[in-house]
Amino acid sequence: FKMNTILFDDKNGDNLLPLTYTRPIADLRVGILKIFEKWEKYLSCKCSFRTKDYLKEKFSMKIFDENLLINGGVLPNKKLASEIKNLKQGQALVKEGFIIAAVVRKEEIDSFIEYDFKLSDKIETTCEISKIDYPWDIFSLNKQEIKADFELLTNGRKSQELPETNNYLQKENIFIEEGAKINFATLNPDGAYIYIGKNAEIMEGAIVRGSLAMCENSTLKLGAKIYGATTIGVHSKVGGEVNNSVIQGYSNKGHDGFLGNSVLGEWCNIGADSNNSNLKNNYAEVKVWNYPKSGFLRTGLQFCGLIMGDHSKCGINTMFNTGTVVGVSANIYGSGFPRNFVPSFSWGGASGFSTFAIKKAYEVAGKVMQRRGINFDEKERKILETIFEITKKYRR
């Protein structure tokens, strides 16, 4: 399969804010891999992105004479990938009118992306489609995606041996990549899967009930308690109690405290003994701040915790109410519950917020990224600067 593949953000992309302020939809991690990494494996290709203008420098788009466009929120599977591989020039794969993928010429790309493009040759897929439309879909679909990614990554391969110091069940559902360290831990896939990535570490006394995906260079700290389906992204450290949450990468929740039914972006830090509520006291359906609506939206869920954008942090003993949304580069501290929607670049807590000066935000981001050997360059600076401007209206 040799076609140039572009993953495009659809017009529902803003429903995924604040997570998509800093990345295209297909750069979101769900399961073990990011969405674009899944497509690259299923189609044996390299993907580029059609995304917001201010993200284009970091997430570029490559255009050839003939291009395969795929909706960046759609999660691949074998059957869907083979239907997409069979598409010819001018054809689109659709599900009840919704375009999943299409093959278009260079000159048609712009009109296609504007959703005005009328493809005459539409093929109705027979596949069940899973798609990330809202932030909570990431943890809701995490169990199925860990299973799919586990099968994709481990098929025909042999796991490293699990040291005898560990307690475990269903060893065939545990896969350990090279360089991973696990000692004196308890691992129970519980009918699901546990994947431990390259150079990841599970420290002594940690207790895991699957599904769990530990990505490359991630760490589970002493005595941590993990319930599935949970993903710990690359270079992230996790301690305390975690239930059905997805940490995108480069983020730390290093200490005791509870995180449940939540999604953390990259470069976040959760202070010691911080907790989030994932269930309302009256057991009512959780409503979550939605950017396009500029108000709260019903999730249809009884369990929904914290959604936190990139570069945000909270101090020790922070308490988050059920269904709290925190924007990009916010800093939360102090006693009491902050409000359920914390705008980007806000600094404060329950007693109110002030604006986190953009120059300070650059400084912090630079220091944090440097610790992981990543440069806070001009591209990153421009992205934060743009987000600072477009989120002004939410700060009082």
Short mmCIF file of C-alpha atoms in Angstrom, two decimals:
data_model
loop_
_atom_site.label_atom_id
_atom_site.label_comp_id
_atom_site.label_asym_id
_atom_site.label_seq_id
_atom_site.Cartn_x
_atom_site.Cartn_y
_atom_site.Cartn_z
CA PHE A 1 0.00 0.00 0.00
CA LYS A 2 1.78 3.12 -1.24
CA MET A 3 -0.72 5.97 -1.04
CA ASN A 4 0.09 9.28 0.68
CA THR A 5 -2.01 9.29 3.86
CA ILE A 6 -3.35 12.44 5.53
CA LEU A 7 -5.34 12.34 8.78
CA PHE A 8 -7.70 15.30 8.91
CA ASP A 9 -9.41 17.07 11.80
CA ASP A 10 -13.14 17.19 11.17
CA LYS A 11 -15.47 20.00 12.19
CA ASN A 12 -16.20 18.22 15.49
CA GLY A 13 -12.56 18.68 16.54
CA ASP A 14 -13.35 21.53 18.93
CA ASN A 15 -15.50 19.17 21.02
CA LEU A 16 -12.17 17.61 22.04
CA LEU A 17 -10.75 20.85 23.44
CA PRO A 18 -8.70 21.51 25.55
CA LEU A 19 -6.81 18.35 24.44
CA THR A 20 -6.79 19.46 20.79
CA TYR A 21 -5.55 22.99 21.43
CA THR A 22 -2.02 21.60 21.20
CA ARG A 23 -2.39 18.72 18.71
CA PRO A 24 -4.42 17.28 15.84
CA ILE A 25 -7.10 14.74 16.84
CA ALA A 26 -4.98 11.88 15.44
CA ASP A 27 -2.15 12.75 17.84
CA LEU A 28 -4.30 11.66 20.81
CA ARG A 29 -3.32 8.49 22.63
CA VAL A 30 -6.03 5.90 23.30
CA GLY A 31 -5.10 2.32 24.15
CA ILE A 32 -1.33 1.88 23.83
CA LEU A 33 -0.72 3.93 20.67
CA LYS A 34 -1.66 7.36 19.39
CA ILE A 35 -4.34 7.28 16.67
CA PHE A 36 -1.87 8.15 13.88
CA GLU A 37 0.51 5.39 15.06
CA LYS A 38 -2.32 2.86 14.78
CA TRP A 39 -3.03 3.90 11.18
CA GLU A 40 0.67 3.76 10.31
CA LYS A 41 0.79 0.16 11.55
CA TYR A 42 -2.47 -0.97 9.91
CA LEU A 43 -1.64 0.64 6.55
CA SER A 44 2.19 0.34 6.68
CA CYS A 45 2.49 4.02 5.80
CA LYS A 46 3.65 7.35 7.19
CA CYS A 47 0.85 9.78 8.04
CA SER A 48 0.80 13.56 7.96
CA PHE A 49 -1.89 15.89 9.34
CA ARG A 50 -4.49 18.40 8.15
CA THR A 51 -5.11 20.49 11.24
CA LYS A 52 -5.53 24.04 12.58
CA ASP A 53 -3.32 26.68 10.93
CA TYR A 54 -1.26 27.43 14.04
CA LEU A 55 -0.37 23.74 14.49
CA LYS A 56 0.78 23.20 10.88
CA GLU A 57 4.42 24.00 11.50
CA LYS A 58 4.72 21.25 14.12
CA PHE A 59 2.23 18.83 12.51
CA SER A 60 2.77 19.29 8.80
CA MET A 61 0.80 17.99 5.82
CA LYS A 62 2.45 16.28 2.86
CA ILE A 63 0.48 16.45 -0.39
CA PHE A 64 1.05 14.19 -3.41
CA ASP A 65 -0.82 13.93 -6.72
CA GLU A 66 -3.06 11.26 -5.20
CA ASN A 67 -3.93 11.32 -1.50
CA LEU A 68 -5.79 9.16 0.96
CA LEU A 69 -7.64 11.31 3.50
CA ILE A 70 -8.82 9.64 6.72
CA ASN A 71 -10.88 11.20 9.50
CA GLY A 72 -8.40 11.65 12.37
CA GLY A 73 -10.90 10.67 15.08
CA VAL A 74 -11.69 7.25 13.60
CA LEU A 75 -10.01 4.28 15.28
CA PRO A 76 -8.73 1.67 12.82
CA ASN A 77 -9.27 -2.06 12.76
CA LYS A 78 -8.19 -4.78 10.31
CA LYS A 79 -11.44 -4.90 8.35
CA LEU A 80 -11.72 -1.12 8.06
CA ALA A 81 -8.08 -0.84 6.97
CA SER A 82 -8.60 -3.38 4.19
CA GLU A 83 -11.73 -1.55 2.94
CA ILE A 84 -9.73 1.70 2.89
CA LYS A 85 -6.83 0.07 1.01
CA ASN A 86 -9.27 -0.88 -1.77
CA LEU A 87 -10.46 2.69 -2.38
CA LYS A 88 -9.77 4.14 -5.83
CA GLN A 89 -9.38 7.75 -6.99
CA GLY A 90 -12.63 9.71 -6.39
CA GLN A 91 -14.12 7.12 -4.03
CA ALA A 92 -15.09 7.64 -0.40
CA LEU A 93 -15.82 5.20 2.38
CA VAL A 94 -18.83 6.36 4.39
CA LYS A 95 -20.98 5.30 7.33
CA GLU A 96 -24.53 6.69 7.20
CA GLY A 97 -23.40 9.82 5.33
CA PHE A 98 -20.33 10.42 7.47
CA ILE A 99 -17.06 10.34 5.48
CA ILE A 100 -14.45 8.02 7.00
CA ALA A 101 -11.91 8.15 4.17
CA ALA A 102 -11.56 9.30 0.57
CA VAL A 103 -8.98 9.25 -2.21
CA VAL A 104 -8.59 12.70 -3.77
CA ARG A 105 -6.29 14.56 -6.14
CA LYS A 106 -3.93 17.30 -5.02
CA GLU A 107 -6.18 20.11 -6.29
CA GLU A 108 -9.26 18.68 -4.51
CA ILE A 109 -7.78 18.59 -1.02
CA ASP A 110 -8.84 22.07 0.10
CA SER A 111 -12.43 21.74 -1.01
CA PHE A 112 -12.65 18.27 0.54
CA ILE A 113 -11.40 19.51 3.88
CA GLU A 114 -13.99 22.29 3.90
CA TYR A 115 -16.69 19.58 3.91
CA ASP A 116 -18.26 20.92 0.70
CA PHE A 117 -16.70 18.23 -1.42
CA LYS A 118 -19.36 16.08 -3.05
CA LEU A 119 -17.96 12.66 -3.79
CA SER A 120 -20.24 10.93 -6.23
CA ASP A 121 -18.77 7.49 -5.62
CA LYS A 122 -19.60 6.61 -2.02
CA ILE A 123 -19.11 3.13 -0.61
CA GLU A 124 -21.02 2.24 2.57
CA THR A 125 -18.79 0.41 5.05
CA THR A 126 -20.03 -2.73 6.80
CA CYS A 127 -17.64 -2.12 9.72
CA GLU A 128 -18.59 -0.98 13.19
CA ILE A 129 -16.95 2.45 13.58
CA SER A 130 -15.35 3.65 16.81
CA LYS A 131 -14.56 7.35 16.88
CA ILE A 132 -13.18 9.83 19.40
CA ASP A 133 -15.67 12.74 19.49
CA TYR A 134 -15.40 13.97 23.09
CA PRO A 135 -12.61 13.81 25.70
CA TRP A 136 -14.45 11.15 27.73
CA ASP A 137 -14.48 8.80 24.72
CA ILE A 138 -10.75 8.38 25.34
CA PHE A 139 -11.18 6.57 28.67
CA SER A 140 -14.51 4.98 27.66
CA LEU A 141 -12.93 3.26 24.62
CA ASN A 142 -9.60 2.57 26.32
CA LYS A 143 -10.28 -1.09 27.16
CA GLN A 144 -11.15 -2.07 23.58
CA GLU A 145 -8.18 -0.09 22.25
CA ILE A 146 -5.65 -1.65 24.66
CA LYS A 147 -6.87 -5.06 23.44
CA ALA A 148 -6.61 -4.06 19.75
CA ASP A 149 -3.17 -2.45 20.18
CA PHE A 150 -1.92 -5.37 22.30
CA GLU A 151 -2.81 -7.80 19.50
CA LEU A 152 -1.31 -5.49 16.87
CA LEU A 153 2.00 -4.99 18.70
CA THR A 154 2.56 -8.49 20.10
CA ASN A 155 1.33 -10.70 17.25
CA GLY A 156 3.97 -13.36 16.49
CA ARG A 157 6.38 -11.95 19.07
CA LYS A 158 7.63 -13.38 22.36
CA SER A 159 7.39 -11.48 25.64
CA GLN A 160 10.41 -11.00 27.91
CA GLU A 161 10.28 -13.29 30.96
CA LEU A 162 8.42 -12.04 34.03
CA PRO A 163 10.78 -12.31 37.04
CA GLU A 164 9.78 -14.91 39.64
CA THR A 165 9.57 -12.31 42.42
CA ASN A 166 6.18 -11.19 41.01
CA ASN A 167 2.67 -12.50 41.69
CA TYR A 168 0.70 -12.92 38.49
CA LEU A 169 -2.26 -14.57 36.79
CA GLN A 170 -2.93 -15.22 33.07
CA LYS A 171 0.69 -14.85 32.05
CA GLU A 172 -0.33 -15.23 28.38
CA ASN A 173 -2.17 -11.87 28.65
CA ILE A 174 0.93 -10.04 29.92
CA PHE A 175 3.52 -8.76 27.43
CA ILE A 176 6.84 -7.26 28.48
CA GLU A 177 9.07 -5.35 26.05
CA GLU A 178 12.87 -5.36 26.36
CA GLY A 179 14.46 -3.27 29.08
CA ALA A 180 11.33 -3.26 31.28
CA LYS A 181 11.88 -3.79 35.03
CA ILE A 182 9.29 -5.44 37.28
CA ASN A 183 9.92 -6.86 40.73
CA PHE A 184 7.71 -7.79 43.69
CA ALA A 185 4.55 -6.56 41.93
CA THR A 186 1.10 -8.15 41.57
CA LEU A 187 -0.25 -8.36 38.01
CA ASN A 188 -3.75 -9.61 37.22
CA PRO A 189 -4.98 -8.99 33.65
CA ASP A 190 -8.47 -9.97 34.91
CA GLY A 191 -9.45 -11.35 31.50
CA ALA A 192 -7.97 -8.27 29.77
CA TYR A 193 -4.36 -7.32 28.93
CA ILE A 194 -1.27 -5.86 30.54
CA TYR A 195 1.35 -4.34 28.22
CA ILE A 196 4.65 -3.12 29.65
CA GLY A 197 6.61 -1.01 27.17
CA LYS A 198 10.33 -0.65 26.51
CA ASN A 199 12.35 0.48 29.54
CA ALA A 200 9.19 0.91 31.64
CA GLU A 201 9.38 0.12 35.34
CA ILE A 202 6.89 -1.27 37.84
CA MET A 203 8.28 -0.72 41.33
CA GLU A 204 7.88 -3.00 44.33
CA GLY A 205 4.46 -3.42 45.90
CA ALA A 206 2.49 -2.08 42.92
CA ILE A 207 -0.84 -3.86 42.35
CA VAL A 208 -2.32 -3.93 38.86
CA ARG A 209 -5.68 -5.22 37.70
CA GLY A 210 -5.92 -4.99 33.88
CA SER A 211 -6.21 -3.58 31.37
CA LEU A 212 -3.01 -1.61 31.71
CA ALA A 213 -0.83 -0.07 29.01
CA MET A 214 2.53 1.23 30.16
CA CYS A 215 4.24 3.06 27.33
CA GLU A 216 7.97 3.42 26.77
CA ASN A 217 10.01 4.76 29.72
CA SER A 218 6.96 5.08 31.99
CA THR A 219 7.11 4.31 35.72
CA LEU A 220 4.63 2.89 38.20
CA LYS A 221 5.76 3.88 41.66
CA LEU A 222 6.03 1.95 44.93
CA GLY A 223 2.73 0.54 46.19
CA ALA A 224 0.64 2.06 43.38
CA LYS A 225 -2.88 0.66 42.87
CA ILE A 226 -4.08 0.51 39.26
CA TYR A 227 -7.53 -0.48 38.01
CA GLY A 228 -8.19 -0.89 34.29
CA ALA A 229 -8.52 0.28 31.72
CA THR A 230 -5.59 2.62 32.29
CA THR A 231 -2.84 3.98 30.02
CA ILE A 232 0.36 5.55 31.30
CA GLY A 233 1.89 7.43 28.36
CA VAL A 234 5.58 7.68 27.47
CA HIS A 235 7.98 9.11 30.08
CA SER A 236 5.18 9.44 32.70
CA LYS A 237 5.39 8.59 36.39
CA VAL A 238 2.34 7.39 38.32
CA GLY A 239 1.72 6.64 42.00
CA GLY A 240 -1.31 6.34 44.28
CA GLU A 241 -4.65 5.02 43.02
CA VAL A 242 -5.69 5.25 39.38
CA ASN A 243 -8.85 3.92 37.75
CA ASN A 244 -9.75 3.92 34.01
CA SER A 245 -7.62 6.94 33.08
CA VAL A 246 -5.40 7.89 30.14
CA ILE A 247 -2.23 9.92 30.61
CA GLN A 248 -1.09 11.10 27.19
CA GLY A 249 2.64 11.27 27.94
CA TYR A 250 5.42 13.23 29.70
CA SER A 251 3.12 13.82 32.69
CA ASN A 252 3.46 12.95 36.36
CA LYS A 253 1.06 11.92 39.07
CA GLY A 254 3.88 10.72 41.24
CA HIS A 255 2.24 10.48 44.66
CA ASP A 256 -0.72 9.18 46.64
CA GLY A 257 -4.17 10.48 45.72
CA PHE A 258 -6.94 9.29 43.39
CA LEU A 259 -7.32 9.80 39.64
CA GLY A 260 -10.37 8.19 38.06
CA ASN A 261 -12.14 8.27 34.66
CA SER A 262 -9.80 11.03 33.57
CA VAL A 263 -7.59 12.21 30.71
CA LEU A 264 -4.37 14.14 31.33
CA GLY A 265 -2.54 15.83 28.46
CA GLU A 266 1.24 16.05 28.11
CA TRP A 267 3.59 17.96 30.46
CA CYS A 268 1.05 17.94 33.33
CA ASN A 269 1.90 17.51 36.99
CA ILE A 270 -0.52 16.44 39.73
CA GLY A 271 0.63 17.44 43.24
CA ALA A 272 0.86 14.97 46.14
CA ASP A 273 -2.43 13.87 47.75
CA SER A 274 -4.54 15.48 45.03
CA ASN A 275 -7.86 13.78 44.28
CA ASN A 276 -10.59 14.00 41.72
CA SER A 277 -14.21 12.99 42.13
CA ASN A 278 -15.49 10.75 39.35
CA LEU A 279 -19.04 10.26 40.70
CA LYS A 280 -21.52 12.88 41.89
CA ASN A 281 -22.93 12.50 45.41
CA ASN A 282 -26.45 12.24 43.96
CA TYR A 283 -25.25 9.71 41.31
CA ALA A 284 -26.59 12.01 38.58
CA GLU A 285 -25.31 12.12 35.00
CA VAL A 286 -22.09 14.16 34.77
CA LYS A 287 -22.06 17.36 32.73
CA VAL A 288 -18.76 18.63 31.35
CA TRP A 289 -17.69 22.02 29.96
CA ASN A 290 -17.88 22.04 26.16
CA TYR A 291 -16.01 24.74 24.22
CA PRO A 292 -18.20 24.97 21.06
CA LYS A 293 -21.31 25.25 23.25
CA SER A 294 -19.62 27.63 25.75
CA GLY A 295 -21.51 25.75 28.41
CA PHE A 296 -21.93 22.39 30.07
CA LEU A 297 -22.81 19.32 28.03
CA ARG A 298 -24.39 16.06 29.18
CA THR A 299 -21.93 13.19 28.89
CA GLY A 300 -24.42 10.34 29.34
CA LEU A 301 -21.97 9.01 31.96
CA GLN A 302 -22.30 8.43 35.68
CA PHE A 303 -18.51 8.27 36.06
CA CYS A 304 -16.40 11.11 34.67
CA GLY A 305 -13.42 12.74 36.36
CA LEU A 306 -10.82 15.28 35.26
CA ILE A 307 -9.95 16.45 31.74
CA MET A 308 -6.68 18.41 31.78
CA GLY A 309 -4.96 20.15 28.84
CA ASP A 310 -1.20 20.15 28.20
CA HIS A 311 1.25 21.99 30.48
CA SER A 312 -1.25 22.30 33.37
CA LYS A 313 -0.29 21.64 36.97
CA CYS A 314 -1.91 21.43 40.40
CA GLY A 315 -0.40 21.89 43.85
CA ILE A 316 -0.52 19.41 46.74
CA ASN A 317 -3.93 18.45 48.19
CA THR A 318 -5.89 19.82 45.24
CA MET A 319 -9.51 18.66 45.02
CA PHE A 320 -11.26 18.43 41.66
CA ASN A 321 -15.02 18.11 41.39
CA THR A 322 -16.70 15.53 39.14
CA GLY A 323 -16.27 16.36 35.45
CA THR A 324 -13.76 19.22 35.84
CA VAL A 325 -12.14 20.60 32.69
CA VAL A 326 -8.78 22.38 33.01
CA GLY A 327 -7.37 24.20 29.97
CA VAL A 328 -3.77 24.51 28.79
CA SER A 329 -0.98 25.84 31.02
CA ALA A 330 -3.17 26.43 34.09
CA ASN A 331 -1.81 26.30 37.62
CA ILE A 332 -4.23 25.30 40.39
CA TYR A 333 -3.55 25.40 44.13
CA GLY A 334 -5.11 26.19 47.51
CA SER A 335 -7.90 24.66 49.58
CA GLY A 336 -11.50 24.03 48.49
CA PHE A 337 -12.82 22.96 45.10
CA PRO A 338 -11.87 25.15 42.11
CA ARG A 339 -14.72 25.65 39.66
CA ASN A 340 -15.61 22.91 37.14
CA PHE A 341 -14.10 24.82 34.24
CA VAL A 342 -10.64 26.32 34.63
CA PRO A 343 -9.66 28.40 31.57
CA SER A 344 -6.23 28.10 29.97
CA PHE A 345 -3.43 30.20 31.53
CA SER A 346 -5.32 30.60 34.82
CA TRP A 347 -3.42 30.77 38.08
CA GLY A 348 -5.22 30.20 41.40
CA GLY A 349 -7.99 28.05 42.88
CA ALA A 350 -11.27 28.11 44.79
CA SER A 351 -10.73 31.72 45.87
CA GLY A 352 -10.40 32.93 42.27
CA PHE A 353 -7.95 33.08 39.38
CA SER A 354 -5.55 35.54 37.84
CA THR A 355 -3.90 35.28 34.41
CA PHE A 356 -0.70 33.26 34.18
CA ALA A 357 1.64 35.59 32.26
CA ILE A 358 2.65 34.09 28.92
CA LYS A 359 6.38 34.75 29.47
CA LYS A 360 6.22 32.79 32.74
CA ALA A 361 4.39 29.97 30.92
CA TYR A 362 7.24 29.78 28.37
CA GLU A 363 9.78 29.68 31.17
CA VAL A 364 8.05 26.81 32.99
CA ALA A 365 7.41 24.82 29.79
CA GLY A 366 11.07 25.24 28.82
CA LYS A 367 12.32 23.90 32.17
CA VAL A 368 9.86 21.00 32.26
CA MET A 369 10.61 19.86 28.70
CA GLN A 370 14.34 20.22 29.15
CA ARG A 371 14.21 17.64 31.96
CA ARG A 372 13.08 15.12 29.35
CA GLY A 373 15.73 16.22 26.85
CA ILE A 374 13.18 17.98 24.62
CA ASN A 375 13.70 21.52 23.41
CA PHE A 376 11.00 24.16 23.97
CA ASP A 377 11.57 25.70 20.54
CA GLU A 378 10.05 28.51 18.51
CA LYS A 379 7.31 26.18 17.16
CA GLU A 380 6.17 25.31 20.70
CA ARG A 381 6.36 28.97 21.75
CA LYS A 382 4.13 30.08 18.87
CA ILE A 383 1.56 27.38 19.64
CA LEU A 384 1.29 28.50 23.29
CA GLU A 385 1.16 32.15 22.24
CA THR A 386 -1.77 31.45 19.89
CA ILE A 387 -3.64 29.44 22.53
CA PHE A 388 -3.09 32.30 25.00
CA GLU A 389 -4.78 34.69 22.53
CA ILE A 390 -7.69 32.45 21.52
CA THR A 391 -8.54 31.53 25.13
CA LYS A 392 -8.54 35.13 26.41
CA LYS A 393 -12.35 35.30 26.24
CA TYR A 394 -12.66 32.58 28.93
CA ARG A 395 -10.48 34.38 31.50
CA ARG A 396 -12.19 36.98 33.62
#
